[in-house]
């Protein structure tokens, strides 16, 4: 299992932790086209553990840091 952080600085100043198999993450490709080079945000990762992804989210110093619900999946 891999974990990713989506860092967004337009809609909301935030960093959200996702699992690689989350539909919104899709192993860092995201659900949006053209995510790379996108000025809205960027994916950080992959990280091999949830704790590492959370640490990376903290390191962004975004105002909001949280886990997406996918991180609670069994
Ligand atoms: Zn997710």
GROMACS .gro file of C-alpha atoms and ligand atoms in nm:
model
   75
    1UNK     CA    1   0.000   0.000   0.000
    2UNK     CA    2   0.126   0.345  -0.086
    3UNK     CA    3   0.018   0.678   0.055
    4UNK     CA    4   0.018   1.021  -0.103
    5UNK     CA    5  -0.034   1.380   0.000
    6UNK     CA    6  -0.234   1.620  -0.214
    7UNK     CA    7  -0.121   1.972  -0.153
    8UNK     CA    8  -0.367   2.241  -0.261
    9UNK     CA    9  -0.314   2.612  -0.232
   10UNK     CA   10  -0.606   2.762  -0.422
   11UNK     CA   11  -0.949   2.637  -0.310
   12UNK     CA   12  -0.817   2.590   0.042
   13UNK     CA   13  -0.469   2.602   0.188
   14UNK     CA   14  -0.444   2.236   0.273
   15UNK     CA   15  -0.263   1.906   0.250
   16UNK     CA   16  -0.469   1.587   0.243
   17UNK     CA   17  -0.339   1.234   0.291
   18UNK     CA   18  -0.472   0.969   0.050
   19UNK     CA   19  -0.420   0.602  -0.012
   20UNK     CA   20  -0.283   0.505  -0.350
   21UNK     CA   21  -0.594   0.304  -0.433
   22UNK     CA   22  -0.828   0.595  -0.356
   23UNK     CA   23  -1.024   0.710  -0.658
   24UNK     CA   24  -0.915   1.067  -0.599
   25UNK     CA   25  -0.552   0.969  -0.575
   26UNK     CA   26  -0.504   0.690  -0.828
   27UNK     CA   27  -0.140   0.649  -0.728
   28UNK     CA   28  -0.070   1.016  -0.762
   29UNK     CA   29  -0.237   1.066  -1.098
   30UNK     CA   30  -0.544   1.215  -0.936
   31UNK     CA   31  -0.897   1.230  -1.062
   32UNK     CA   32  -0.828   1.546  -1.259
   33UNK     CA   33  -0.657   1.554  -1.593
   34UNK     CA   34  -0.335   1.741  -1.629
   35UNK     CA   35  -0.258   1.727  -1.259
   36UNK     CA   36   0.110   1.764  -1.330
   37UNK     CA   37   0.198   2.121  -1.391
   38UNK     CA   38  -0.134   2.218  -1.243
   39UNK     CA   39  -0.119   2.544  -1.052
   40UNK     CA   40  -0.392   2.432  -0.814
   41UNK     CA   41  -0.185   2.174  -0.634
   42UNK     CA   42   0.051   1.883  -0.650
   43UNK     CA   43   0.087   1.523  -0.533
   44UNK     CA   44   0.366   1.434  -0.296
   45UNK     CA   45   0.468   1.071  -0.269
   46UNK     CA   46   0.451   0.782  -0.270
   47UNK     CA   47   0.508   0.708   0.097
   48UNK     CA   48   0.527   0.353   0.227
   49UNK     CA   49   0.341   0.423   0.551
   50UNK     CA   50   0.055   0.640   0.666
   51UNK     CA   51   0.275   0.794   0.934
   52UNK     CA   52   0.528   0.903   0.672
   53UNK     CA   53   0.259   1.063   0.459
   54UNK     CA   54   0.124   1.248   0.763
   55UNK     CA   55   0.473   1.375   0.839
   56UNK     CA   56   0.504   1.499   0.482
   57UNK     CA   57   0.167   1.672   0.509
   58UNK     CA   58   0.283   1.843   0.827
   59UNK     CA   59   0.603   1.949   0.653
   60UNK     CA   60   0.403   2.144   0.393
   61UNK     CA   61   0.293   2.379   0.676
   62UNK     CA   62  -0.044   2.422   0.506
   63UNK     CA   63  -0.319   2.572   0.722
   64UNK     CA   64  -0.526   2.253   0.705
   65UNK     CA   65  -0.372   1.906   0.728
   66UNK     CA   66  -0.604   1.608   0.731
   67UNK     CA   67  -0.662   1.248   0.630
   68UNK     CA   68  -0.904   1.169   0.350
   69UNK     CA   69  -1.162   0.906   0.446
   70UNK     CA   70  -0.981   0.652   0.226
   71UNK     CA   71  -0.714   0.627   0.497
   72UNK     CA   72  -0.975   0.468   0.725
   73UNK     CA   73  -1.066   0.195   0.480
   74UNK     CA   74  -0.988  -0.158   0.598
   75LIG    ZN1   75  -0.855   0.952  -0.076
   0.00000   0.00000   0.00000
